[in-house]
XYZ file of C-alpha atoms in Angstrom:
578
model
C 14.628 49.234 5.682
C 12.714 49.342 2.616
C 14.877 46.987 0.732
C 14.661 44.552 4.222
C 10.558 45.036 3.739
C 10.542 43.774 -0.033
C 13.023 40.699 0.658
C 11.022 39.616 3.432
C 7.440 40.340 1.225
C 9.371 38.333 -1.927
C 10.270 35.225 0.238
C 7.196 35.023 1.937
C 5.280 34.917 -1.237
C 7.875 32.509 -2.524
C 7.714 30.313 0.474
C 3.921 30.550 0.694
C 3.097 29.915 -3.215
C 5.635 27.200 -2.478
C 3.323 25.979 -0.217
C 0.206 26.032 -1.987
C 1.169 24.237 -4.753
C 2.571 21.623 -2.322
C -1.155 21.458 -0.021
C -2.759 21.319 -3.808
C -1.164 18.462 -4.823
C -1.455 16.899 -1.815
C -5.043 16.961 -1.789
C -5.610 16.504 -5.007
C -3.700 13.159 -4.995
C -5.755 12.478 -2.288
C -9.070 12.911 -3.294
C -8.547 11.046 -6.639
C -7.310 7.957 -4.839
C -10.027 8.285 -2.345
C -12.260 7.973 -5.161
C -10.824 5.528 -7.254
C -9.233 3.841 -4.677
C -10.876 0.643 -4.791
C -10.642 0.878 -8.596
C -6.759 1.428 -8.600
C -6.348 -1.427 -6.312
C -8.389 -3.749 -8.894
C -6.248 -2.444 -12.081
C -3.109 -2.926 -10.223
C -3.650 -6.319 -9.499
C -5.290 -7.130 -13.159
C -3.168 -4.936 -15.243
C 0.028 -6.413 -14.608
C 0.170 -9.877 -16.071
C 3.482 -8.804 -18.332
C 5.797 -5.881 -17.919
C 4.391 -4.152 -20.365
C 1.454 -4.262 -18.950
C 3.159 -3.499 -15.732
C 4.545 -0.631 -17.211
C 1.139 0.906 -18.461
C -0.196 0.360 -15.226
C 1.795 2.706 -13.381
C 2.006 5.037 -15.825
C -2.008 5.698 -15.836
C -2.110 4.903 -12.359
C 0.356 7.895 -11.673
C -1.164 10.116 -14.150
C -4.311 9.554 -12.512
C -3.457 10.231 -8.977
C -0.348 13.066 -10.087
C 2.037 11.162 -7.618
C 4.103 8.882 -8.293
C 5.266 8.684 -4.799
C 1.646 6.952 -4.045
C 2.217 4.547 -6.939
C 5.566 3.388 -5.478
C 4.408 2.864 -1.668
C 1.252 1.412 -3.556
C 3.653 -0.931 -5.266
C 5.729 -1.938 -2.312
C 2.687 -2.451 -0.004
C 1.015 -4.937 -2.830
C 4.357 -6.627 -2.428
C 4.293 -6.795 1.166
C 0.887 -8.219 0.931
C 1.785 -10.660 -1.327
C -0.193 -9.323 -4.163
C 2.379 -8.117 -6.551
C 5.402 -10.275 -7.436
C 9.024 -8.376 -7.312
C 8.868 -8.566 -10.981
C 5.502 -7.085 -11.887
C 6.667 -4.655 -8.875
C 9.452 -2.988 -11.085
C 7.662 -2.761 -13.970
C 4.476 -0.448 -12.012
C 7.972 1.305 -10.441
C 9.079 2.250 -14.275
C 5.369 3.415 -15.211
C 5.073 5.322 -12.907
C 8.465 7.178 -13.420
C 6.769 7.623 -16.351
C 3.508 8.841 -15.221
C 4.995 11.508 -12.834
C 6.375 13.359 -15.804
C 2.713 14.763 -16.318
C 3.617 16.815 -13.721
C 6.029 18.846 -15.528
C 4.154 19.217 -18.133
C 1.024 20.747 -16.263
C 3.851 23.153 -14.380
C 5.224 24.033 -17.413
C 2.130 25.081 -18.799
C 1.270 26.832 -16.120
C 4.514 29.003 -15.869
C 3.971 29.791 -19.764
C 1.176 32.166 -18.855
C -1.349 33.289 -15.770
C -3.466 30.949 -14.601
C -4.464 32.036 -11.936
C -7.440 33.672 -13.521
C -8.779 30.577 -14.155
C -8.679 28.868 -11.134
C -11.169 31.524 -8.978
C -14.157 29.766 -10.830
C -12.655 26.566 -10.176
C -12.981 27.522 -6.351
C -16.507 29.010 -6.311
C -18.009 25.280 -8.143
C -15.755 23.504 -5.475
C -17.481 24.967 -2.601
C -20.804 24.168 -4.029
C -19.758 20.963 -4.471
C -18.407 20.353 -1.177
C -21.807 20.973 0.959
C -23.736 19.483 -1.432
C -23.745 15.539 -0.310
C -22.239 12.833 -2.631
C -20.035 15.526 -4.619
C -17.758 15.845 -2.173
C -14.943 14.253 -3.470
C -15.699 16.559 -6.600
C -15.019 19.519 -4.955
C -12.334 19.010 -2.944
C -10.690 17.574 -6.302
C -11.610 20.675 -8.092
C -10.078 22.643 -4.442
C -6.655 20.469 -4.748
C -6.088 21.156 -8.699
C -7.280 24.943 -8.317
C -4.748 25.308 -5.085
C -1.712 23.695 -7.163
C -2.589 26.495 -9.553
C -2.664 29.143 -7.599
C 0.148 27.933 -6.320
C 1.678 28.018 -10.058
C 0.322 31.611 -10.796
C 2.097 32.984 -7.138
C 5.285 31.252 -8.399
C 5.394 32.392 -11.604
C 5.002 35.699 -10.594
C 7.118 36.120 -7.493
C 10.082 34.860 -10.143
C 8.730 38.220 -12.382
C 8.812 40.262 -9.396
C 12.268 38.698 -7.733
C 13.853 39.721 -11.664
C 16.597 37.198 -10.906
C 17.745 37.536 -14.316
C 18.897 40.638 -13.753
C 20.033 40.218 -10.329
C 23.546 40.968 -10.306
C 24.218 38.648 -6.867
C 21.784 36.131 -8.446
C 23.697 36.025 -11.475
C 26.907 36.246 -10.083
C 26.637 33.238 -7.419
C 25.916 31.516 -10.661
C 28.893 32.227 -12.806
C 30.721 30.810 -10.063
C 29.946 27.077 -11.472
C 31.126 26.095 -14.899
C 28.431 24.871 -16.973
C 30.517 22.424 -18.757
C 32.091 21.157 -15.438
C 31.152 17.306 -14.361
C 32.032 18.511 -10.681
C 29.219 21.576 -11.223
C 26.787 18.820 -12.686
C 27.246 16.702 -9.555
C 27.000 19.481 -6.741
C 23.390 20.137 -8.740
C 22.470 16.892 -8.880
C 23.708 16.479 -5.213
C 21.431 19.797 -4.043
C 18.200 18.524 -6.246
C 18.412 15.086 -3.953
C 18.894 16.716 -0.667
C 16.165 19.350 -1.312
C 13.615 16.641 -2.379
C 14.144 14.460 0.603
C 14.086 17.427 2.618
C 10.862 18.962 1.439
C 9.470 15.061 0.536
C 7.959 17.263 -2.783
C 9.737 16.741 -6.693
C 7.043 18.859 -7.676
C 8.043 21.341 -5.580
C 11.827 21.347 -6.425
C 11.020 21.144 -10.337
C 9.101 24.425 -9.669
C 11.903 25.931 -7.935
C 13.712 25.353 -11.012
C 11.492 26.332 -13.389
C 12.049 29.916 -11.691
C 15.237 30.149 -11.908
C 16.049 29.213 -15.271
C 12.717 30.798 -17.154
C 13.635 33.926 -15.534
C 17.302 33.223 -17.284
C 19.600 33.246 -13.979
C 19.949 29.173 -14.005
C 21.732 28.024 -16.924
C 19.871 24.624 -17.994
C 22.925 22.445 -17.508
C 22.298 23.264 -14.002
C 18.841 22.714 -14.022
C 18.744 19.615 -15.766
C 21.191 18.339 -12.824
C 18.544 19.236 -10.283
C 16.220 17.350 -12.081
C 18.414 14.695 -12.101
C 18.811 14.773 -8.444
C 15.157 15.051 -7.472
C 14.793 11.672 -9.144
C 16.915 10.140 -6.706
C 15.562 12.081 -3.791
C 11.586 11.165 -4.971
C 13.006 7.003 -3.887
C 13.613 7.759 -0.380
C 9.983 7.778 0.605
C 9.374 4.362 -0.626
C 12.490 3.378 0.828
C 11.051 4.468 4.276
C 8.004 3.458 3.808
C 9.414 -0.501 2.817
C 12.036 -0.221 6.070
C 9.613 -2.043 8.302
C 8.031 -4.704 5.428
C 8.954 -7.859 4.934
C 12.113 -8.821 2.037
C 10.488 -8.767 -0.968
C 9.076 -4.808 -0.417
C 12.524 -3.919 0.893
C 13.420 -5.545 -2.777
C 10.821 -3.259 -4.866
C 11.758 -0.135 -2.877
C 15.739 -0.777 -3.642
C 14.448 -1.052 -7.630
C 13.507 2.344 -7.345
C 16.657 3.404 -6.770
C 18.756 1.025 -8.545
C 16.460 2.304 -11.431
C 17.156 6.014 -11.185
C 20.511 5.454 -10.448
C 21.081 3.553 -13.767
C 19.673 6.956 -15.301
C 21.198 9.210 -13.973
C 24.553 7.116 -15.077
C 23.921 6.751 -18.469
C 22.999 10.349 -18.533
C 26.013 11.900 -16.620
C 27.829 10.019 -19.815
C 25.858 11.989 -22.600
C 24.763 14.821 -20.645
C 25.464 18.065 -22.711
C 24.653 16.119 -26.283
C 21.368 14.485 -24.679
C 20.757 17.999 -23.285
C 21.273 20.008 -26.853
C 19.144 17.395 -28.647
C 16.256 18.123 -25.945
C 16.552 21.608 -26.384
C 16.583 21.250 -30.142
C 12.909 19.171 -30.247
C 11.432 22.133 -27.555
C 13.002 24.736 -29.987
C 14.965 26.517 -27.449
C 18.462 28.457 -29.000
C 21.335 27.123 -26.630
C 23.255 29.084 -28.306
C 21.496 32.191 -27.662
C 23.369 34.474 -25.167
C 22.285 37.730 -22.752
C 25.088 39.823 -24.303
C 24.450 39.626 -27.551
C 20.815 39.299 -27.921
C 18.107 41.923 -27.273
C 16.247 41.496 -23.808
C 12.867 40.921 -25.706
C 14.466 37.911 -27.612
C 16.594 36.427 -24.780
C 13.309 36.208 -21.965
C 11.416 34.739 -25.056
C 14.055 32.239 -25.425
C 14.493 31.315 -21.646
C 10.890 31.627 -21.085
C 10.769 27.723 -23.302
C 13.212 26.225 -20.424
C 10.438 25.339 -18.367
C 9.065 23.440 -21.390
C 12.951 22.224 -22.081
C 12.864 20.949 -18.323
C 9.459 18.956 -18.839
C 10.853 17.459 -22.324
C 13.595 16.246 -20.439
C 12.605 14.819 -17.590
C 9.956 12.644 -20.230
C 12.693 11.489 -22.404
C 15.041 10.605 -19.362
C 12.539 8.275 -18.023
C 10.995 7.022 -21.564
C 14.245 6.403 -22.421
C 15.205 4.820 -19.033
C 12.168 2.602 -19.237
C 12.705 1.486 -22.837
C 16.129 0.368 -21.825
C 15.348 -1.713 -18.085
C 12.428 -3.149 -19.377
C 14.059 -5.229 -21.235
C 16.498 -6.574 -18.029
C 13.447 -7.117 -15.275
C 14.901 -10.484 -14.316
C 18.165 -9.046 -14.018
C 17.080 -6.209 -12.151
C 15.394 -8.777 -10.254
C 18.330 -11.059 -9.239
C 20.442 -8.054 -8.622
C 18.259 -6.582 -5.881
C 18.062 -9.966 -3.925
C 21.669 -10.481 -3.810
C 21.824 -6.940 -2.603
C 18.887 -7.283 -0.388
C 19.501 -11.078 1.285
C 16.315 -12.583 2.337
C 16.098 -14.054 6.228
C 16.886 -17.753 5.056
C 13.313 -19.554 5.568
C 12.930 -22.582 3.883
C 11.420 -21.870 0.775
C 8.164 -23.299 0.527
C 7.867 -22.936 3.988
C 5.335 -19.956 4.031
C 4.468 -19.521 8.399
C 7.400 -21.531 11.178
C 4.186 -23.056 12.934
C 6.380 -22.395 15.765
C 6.841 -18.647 15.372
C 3.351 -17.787 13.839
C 2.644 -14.642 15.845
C 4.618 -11.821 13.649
C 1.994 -10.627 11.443
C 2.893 -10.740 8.272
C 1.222 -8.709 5.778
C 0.644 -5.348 7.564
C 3.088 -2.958 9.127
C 2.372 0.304 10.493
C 5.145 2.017 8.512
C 2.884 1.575 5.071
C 0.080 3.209 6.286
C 0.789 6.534 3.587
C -1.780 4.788 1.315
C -5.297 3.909 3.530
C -6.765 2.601 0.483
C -4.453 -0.073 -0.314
C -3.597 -0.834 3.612
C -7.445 -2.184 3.486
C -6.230 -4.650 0.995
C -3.343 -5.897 3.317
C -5.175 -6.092 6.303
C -7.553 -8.554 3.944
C -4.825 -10.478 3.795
C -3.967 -10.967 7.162
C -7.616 -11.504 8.099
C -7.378 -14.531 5.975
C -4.420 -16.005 7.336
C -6.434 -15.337 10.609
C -8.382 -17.656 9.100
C -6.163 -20.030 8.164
C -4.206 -20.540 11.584
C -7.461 -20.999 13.700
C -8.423 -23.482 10.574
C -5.170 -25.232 11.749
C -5.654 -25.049 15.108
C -8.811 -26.595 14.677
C -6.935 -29.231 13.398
C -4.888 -29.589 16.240
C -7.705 -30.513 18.519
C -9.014 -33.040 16.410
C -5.978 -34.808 16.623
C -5.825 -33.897 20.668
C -9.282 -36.300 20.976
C -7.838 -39.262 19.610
C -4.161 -38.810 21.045
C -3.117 -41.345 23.804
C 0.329 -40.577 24.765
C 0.901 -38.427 27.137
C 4.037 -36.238 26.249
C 1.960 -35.895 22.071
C -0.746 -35.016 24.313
C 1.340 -32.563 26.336
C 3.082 -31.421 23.456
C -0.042 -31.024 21.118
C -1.988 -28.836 24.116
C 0.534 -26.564 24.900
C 0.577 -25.581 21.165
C -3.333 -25.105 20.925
C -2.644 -22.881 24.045
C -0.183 -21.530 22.336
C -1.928 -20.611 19.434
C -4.924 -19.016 21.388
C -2.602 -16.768 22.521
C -1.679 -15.696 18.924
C -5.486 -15.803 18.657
C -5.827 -13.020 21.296
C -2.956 -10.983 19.801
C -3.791 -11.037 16.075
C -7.195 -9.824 16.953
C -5.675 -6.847 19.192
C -3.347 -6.066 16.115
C -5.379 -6.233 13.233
C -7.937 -4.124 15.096
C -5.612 -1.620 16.054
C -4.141 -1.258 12.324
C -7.790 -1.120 11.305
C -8.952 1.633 13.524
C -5.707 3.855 12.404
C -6.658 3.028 9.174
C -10.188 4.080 9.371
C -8.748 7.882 10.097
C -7.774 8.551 6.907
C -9.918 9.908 4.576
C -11.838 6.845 2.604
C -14.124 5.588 0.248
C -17.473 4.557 1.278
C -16.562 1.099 -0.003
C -13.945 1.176 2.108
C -14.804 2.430 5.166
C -17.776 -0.386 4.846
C -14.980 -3.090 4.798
C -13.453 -1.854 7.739
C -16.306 -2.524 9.476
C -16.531 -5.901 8.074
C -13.246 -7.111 8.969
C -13.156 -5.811 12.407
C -16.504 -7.859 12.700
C -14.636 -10.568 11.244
C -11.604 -10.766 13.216
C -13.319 -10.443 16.446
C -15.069 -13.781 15.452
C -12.652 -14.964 14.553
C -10.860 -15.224 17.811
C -14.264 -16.357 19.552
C -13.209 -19.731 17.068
C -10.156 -19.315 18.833
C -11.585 -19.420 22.158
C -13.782 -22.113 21.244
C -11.062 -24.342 20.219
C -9.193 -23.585 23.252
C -12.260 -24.156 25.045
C -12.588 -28.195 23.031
C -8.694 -28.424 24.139
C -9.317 -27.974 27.634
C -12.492 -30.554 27.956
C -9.951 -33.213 26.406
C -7.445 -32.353 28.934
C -10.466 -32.953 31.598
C -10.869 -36.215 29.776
C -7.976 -36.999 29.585
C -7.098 -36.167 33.684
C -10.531 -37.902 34.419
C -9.161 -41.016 33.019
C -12.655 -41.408 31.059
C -12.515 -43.394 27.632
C -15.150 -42.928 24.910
C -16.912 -45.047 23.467
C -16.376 -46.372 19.302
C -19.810 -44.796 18.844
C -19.192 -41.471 20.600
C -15.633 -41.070 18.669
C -17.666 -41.779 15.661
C -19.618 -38.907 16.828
C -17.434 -36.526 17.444
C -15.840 -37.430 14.308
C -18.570 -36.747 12.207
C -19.300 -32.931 14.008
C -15.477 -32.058 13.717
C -15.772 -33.300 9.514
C -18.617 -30.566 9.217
C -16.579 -28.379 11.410
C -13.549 -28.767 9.253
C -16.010 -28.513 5.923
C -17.323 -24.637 7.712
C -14.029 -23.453 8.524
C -13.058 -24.479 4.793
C -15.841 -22.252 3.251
C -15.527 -19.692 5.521
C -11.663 -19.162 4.506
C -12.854 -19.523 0.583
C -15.209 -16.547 1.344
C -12.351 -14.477 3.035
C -10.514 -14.879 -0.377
C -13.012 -15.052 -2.710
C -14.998 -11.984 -4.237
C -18.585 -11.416 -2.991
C -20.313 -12.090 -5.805
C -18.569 -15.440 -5.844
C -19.438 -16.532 -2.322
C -22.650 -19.248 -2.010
C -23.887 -18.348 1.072
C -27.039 -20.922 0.474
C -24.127 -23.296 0.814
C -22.816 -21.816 4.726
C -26.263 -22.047 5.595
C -26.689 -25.748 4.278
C -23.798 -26.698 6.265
C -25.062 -24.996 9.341
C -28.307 -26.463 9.452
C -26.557 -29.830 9.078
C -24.568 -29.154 12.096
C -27.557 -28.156 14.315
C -29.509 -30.806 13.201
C -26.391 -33.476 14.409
C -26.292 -31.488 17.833
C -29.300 -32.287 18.290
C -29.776 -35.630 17.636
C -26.541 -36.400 19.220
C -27.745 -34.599 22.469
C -31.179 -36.151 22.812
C -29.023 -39.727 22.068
C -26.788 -38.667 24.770
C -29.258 -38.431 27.523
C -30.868 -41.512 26.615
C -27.356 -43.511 26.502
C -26.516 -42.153 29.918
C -30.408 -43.137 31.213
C -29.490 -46.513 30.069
C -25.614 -46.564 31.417
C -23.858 -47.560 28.640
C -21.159 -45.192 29.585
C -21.020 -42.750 32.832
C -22.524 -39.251 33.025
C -19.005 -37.676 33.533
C -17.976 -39.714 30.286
C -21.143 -38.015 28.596
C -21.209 -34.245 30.009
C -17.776 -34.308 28.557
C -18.854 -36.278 25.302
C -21.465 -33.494 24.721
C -19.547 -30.452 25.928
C -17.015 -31.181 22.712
C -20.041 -31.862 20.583
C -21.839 -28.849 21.960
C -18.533 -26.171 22.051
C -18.209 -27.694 18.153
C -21.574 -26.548 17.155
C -20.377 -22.897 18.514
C -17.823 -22.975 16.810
C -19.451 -22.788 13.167
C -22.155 -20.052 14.918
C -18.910 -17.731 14.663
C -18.041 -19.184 11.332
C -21.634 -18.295 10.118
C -20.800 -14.795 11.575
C -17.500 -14.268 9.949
C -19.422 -15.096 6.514
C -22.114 -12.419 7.141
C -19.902 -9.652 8.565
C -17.827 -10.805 4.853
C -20.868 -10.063 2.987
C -21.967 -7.419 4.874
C -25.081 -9.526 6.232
């Protein structure tokens, strides 16, 4: 009974410490890319003009955040959105297998000695921090990184406690596996994969095996081939994440693996000689053995694996990267013959005749709030751009004669205010599941924006919809305009076109860089037209030179016009926060 007690009291604390240095990382990625969010997404999309570049960027991008699962699903969602080409998207990928190795490091050290001392400070300044306001972020960073070493500290000393080292059924389950067997080196490598898909956590396997070979039951062969394997498992969540994007995330998410996979080959090849000259630089004795070396001298010795573990997993993927970086385009071309695209003309960015698929979010990349801001800013502005072509449409619906064009050409404004309807519904939707996560100020103040936007944006919709219609009660009526009301009309749809042009530039365009003096020039112009046009109107019908049904419909297109560009003066304020 007493034996059952201590088992049970050893795994929970193993389980639990587990646990904690899971929630601590967790949160502390968290918190740092809720405060630098808007920052990362600016250095991703600046940094990566080359692949060296490319390369840096996701290595301090990863170092910053300590996960280099958010860099990847970062990476694929820029993709999706359009803002990071496949290439640049590989390059971030092999930073931040880069980056993530900081990771080891920071466990290592913290399995070297007890840190938990430190981190009860750490915890008393956090909760300061958090009630006091604007700090936070501060000290629920400081909560995260003093969690992850508790965490450490619980580990570390649950593996003293457990003594696995001199565990005989430890030791024996062990011996079972040859150490200089390839099929022992792939069962590990096998078990570090399915244990870091399982638990979604490398940091968490790595820890595992720091226990068990600093406490000197794991040989390192067999730790290095968990290692190995938790390389490949740490690609599935980009994987999942890029299963509902479009092609060229699917692509990014496949270079993950293809590029850990490559690794692990060349590895598997030079695996015991790569492994001795590892151990060699840490200064670890390989050679050292249980039997013949005093207790004192052996735990000394296996206490540097954790150390021999980090070195390794740095050299792997410095190694890794110095090699692929080289064969981007390669990498490139071999990921789209593996991953076919749909077969869309290229060129051919939106089938006007299957518009309605959005095509820059997706719910299934929503792990990164920050950066799902920056798609949904991209599918605001094709917002823009399809009621920009509706717009379009109608022009060309006034001055159309025959009736099946005219048939034709209404049922696809109708169409398209539809898609109006639907894209507002969506976007707004994505937003508001967005705006649960924990954000920025910044961000949660662009939310706001662009669900002001894209509810104005389908009032343009409506109000080209609206323009449709009154030509198809023209057109029904049988009523002609006159040269001079065409002209008209003409001239209000040019300023029209000129708004929706601007508006669409500030959707795109950085605030600082938007002239709003200009939006307001154009939208005095247009009021001024209405009403000259209007007081022109009454006075052409007073003297009949064309029919009052021929002018309430003249001035209802000239009047639902003018309404138009009110919404396209809102969309520009809600952009800059007006």
């Amino acid at each position: 009974m007493t034996i059952s007690h201590e088992f049970l009291s050893i795994a929970f604390r193993l389980l639990g410490s587990l646990a904690m240095l899971m929630f601590g990382m967790k949160l502390m990625s968290e918190t740092l890319q809720k405060m630098a969010g808007p920052q990362l997404r600016h250095i991703l999309g600046a940094m990566t003009t080359n692949r060296f570049t490319g390369v840096l960027t996701g290595l301090l991008v990863t170092a910053a955040v300590q996960s280099s699962t958010a860099t990847t699903v970062m990476t694929v969602s820029f993709v999706n959105a359009s803002l990071l080409t496949l290439a640049q998207a590989i390059s971030v990928i092999m930073g931040a297998n880069i980056g993530t190795t900081l990771t080891a490091w920071i466990m290592s050290a913290g399995f070297s000695f007890n840190i938990t001392n430190f981190v009860w400070p750490a915890f008393l300044v956090g909760i300061f921090l958090i009630y006091r306001q604007g700090k936070e972020n501060i000290g629920m960073f400081l909560f995260g990184i003093s969690f992850m070493f508790l965490g450490l500290g619980t580990l570390r000393q649950t593996g003293i406690d457990m003594n696995m080292g001199e565990n005989p059924a430890v030791l024996a389950f062990f011996a079972h596996f040859d150490p200089n067997s390839f099929t022992t080196t792939l069962l590990f490598l096998l078990i570090g994969g399915v244990l870091t898909m399982c638990v979604q956590s490398s940091a968490a396997v790595i820890a595992i095996t720091m226990i068990l070979c600093s406490s000197g039951a794991m040989p390192i062969y067999q730790g290095i081939a968990l290692v190995l394997g938790e390389n490949i498992g740490t690609t599935v969540t980009s994987n999942l994440a890029a299963l509902t994007a479009n092609t060229q995330a699917r692509r990014a998410a496949f270079a993950h693996i293809f590029f850990n996979l490559f690794g692990v080959c060349w590895v598997l090849i030079v695996f015991h000689p790569f492994i001795n000259m590892v151990c060699s630089l840490v200064g670890f004795d390989i050679t050292l053995q249980k039997e013949t070396a005093t207790p004192e001298a052996f735990m000394a010795n296996a206490a540097k694996l954790s150390f021999v573990l980090a070195a390794f997993h740095t050299c792997f993927n410095l190694i890794n990267t110095g090699v692929l970086v080289w064969f981007i385009p390669q990498i490139e071309r071999i990921v789209c013959r593996v991953i076919k695209g749909k077969g869309r003309k290229a060129g051919n960015e939106e089938d006007d005749h299957e518009p309605e698929r959005l095509k820059y979010i997706e719910s299934g990349l929503m792990k990164t709030p920050e950066i799902a801001v920056m798609q949904a800013r991209k599918e605001v502005a094709l917002f823009a751009s399809r009621v920009e072509r509706m717009f379009e449409m109608v022009k060309n619906l006034v001055h159309e004669a025959d009736k099946e064009q005219f048939a034709t050409l209404f049922s696809r404004i109708e169409k398209y205010e539809g898609i109006t309807d639907n894209m507002e519904a969506e976007i707004a939707t994505y937003l508001e599941q967005v705006g649960d996560a924990h954000l920025s100020d910044e961000t949660k103040a662009n939310i706001r924006a662009m669900m002001r936007e894209v509810s104005e944006l389908e009032s343009i919709g409506d109000s080209c919809y609206n323009m449709a219609r009154t030509c198809r009660r023209k057109y029904e009526m049988n009523v002609e305009f006159t040269p001079v009301q065409l002209q008209n009309i003409d001239e209000m749809q040019a300023l029209g076109t000129q708004a929706l042009q601007e508006m669409s530039h500030c959707l795109t365009a950085r605030r600082e860089d938007i002239d709003f003096k200009r939006t307001l020039a154009l939208e005095n112009d247009i009021n001024q037209l209405r009403s000259e046009l209007r007081e022109q109107n009454i006075v052409d019908v007073n003297e009949h030179r064309y029919s009052y049904a021929c002018g309430s419909i003249y001035f209802d297109l000239i009047g639902e016009c003018e309404r138009m560009c009110d919404y396209i003066l809102n969309v520009t304020e809600a952009r800059l926060g007006i």
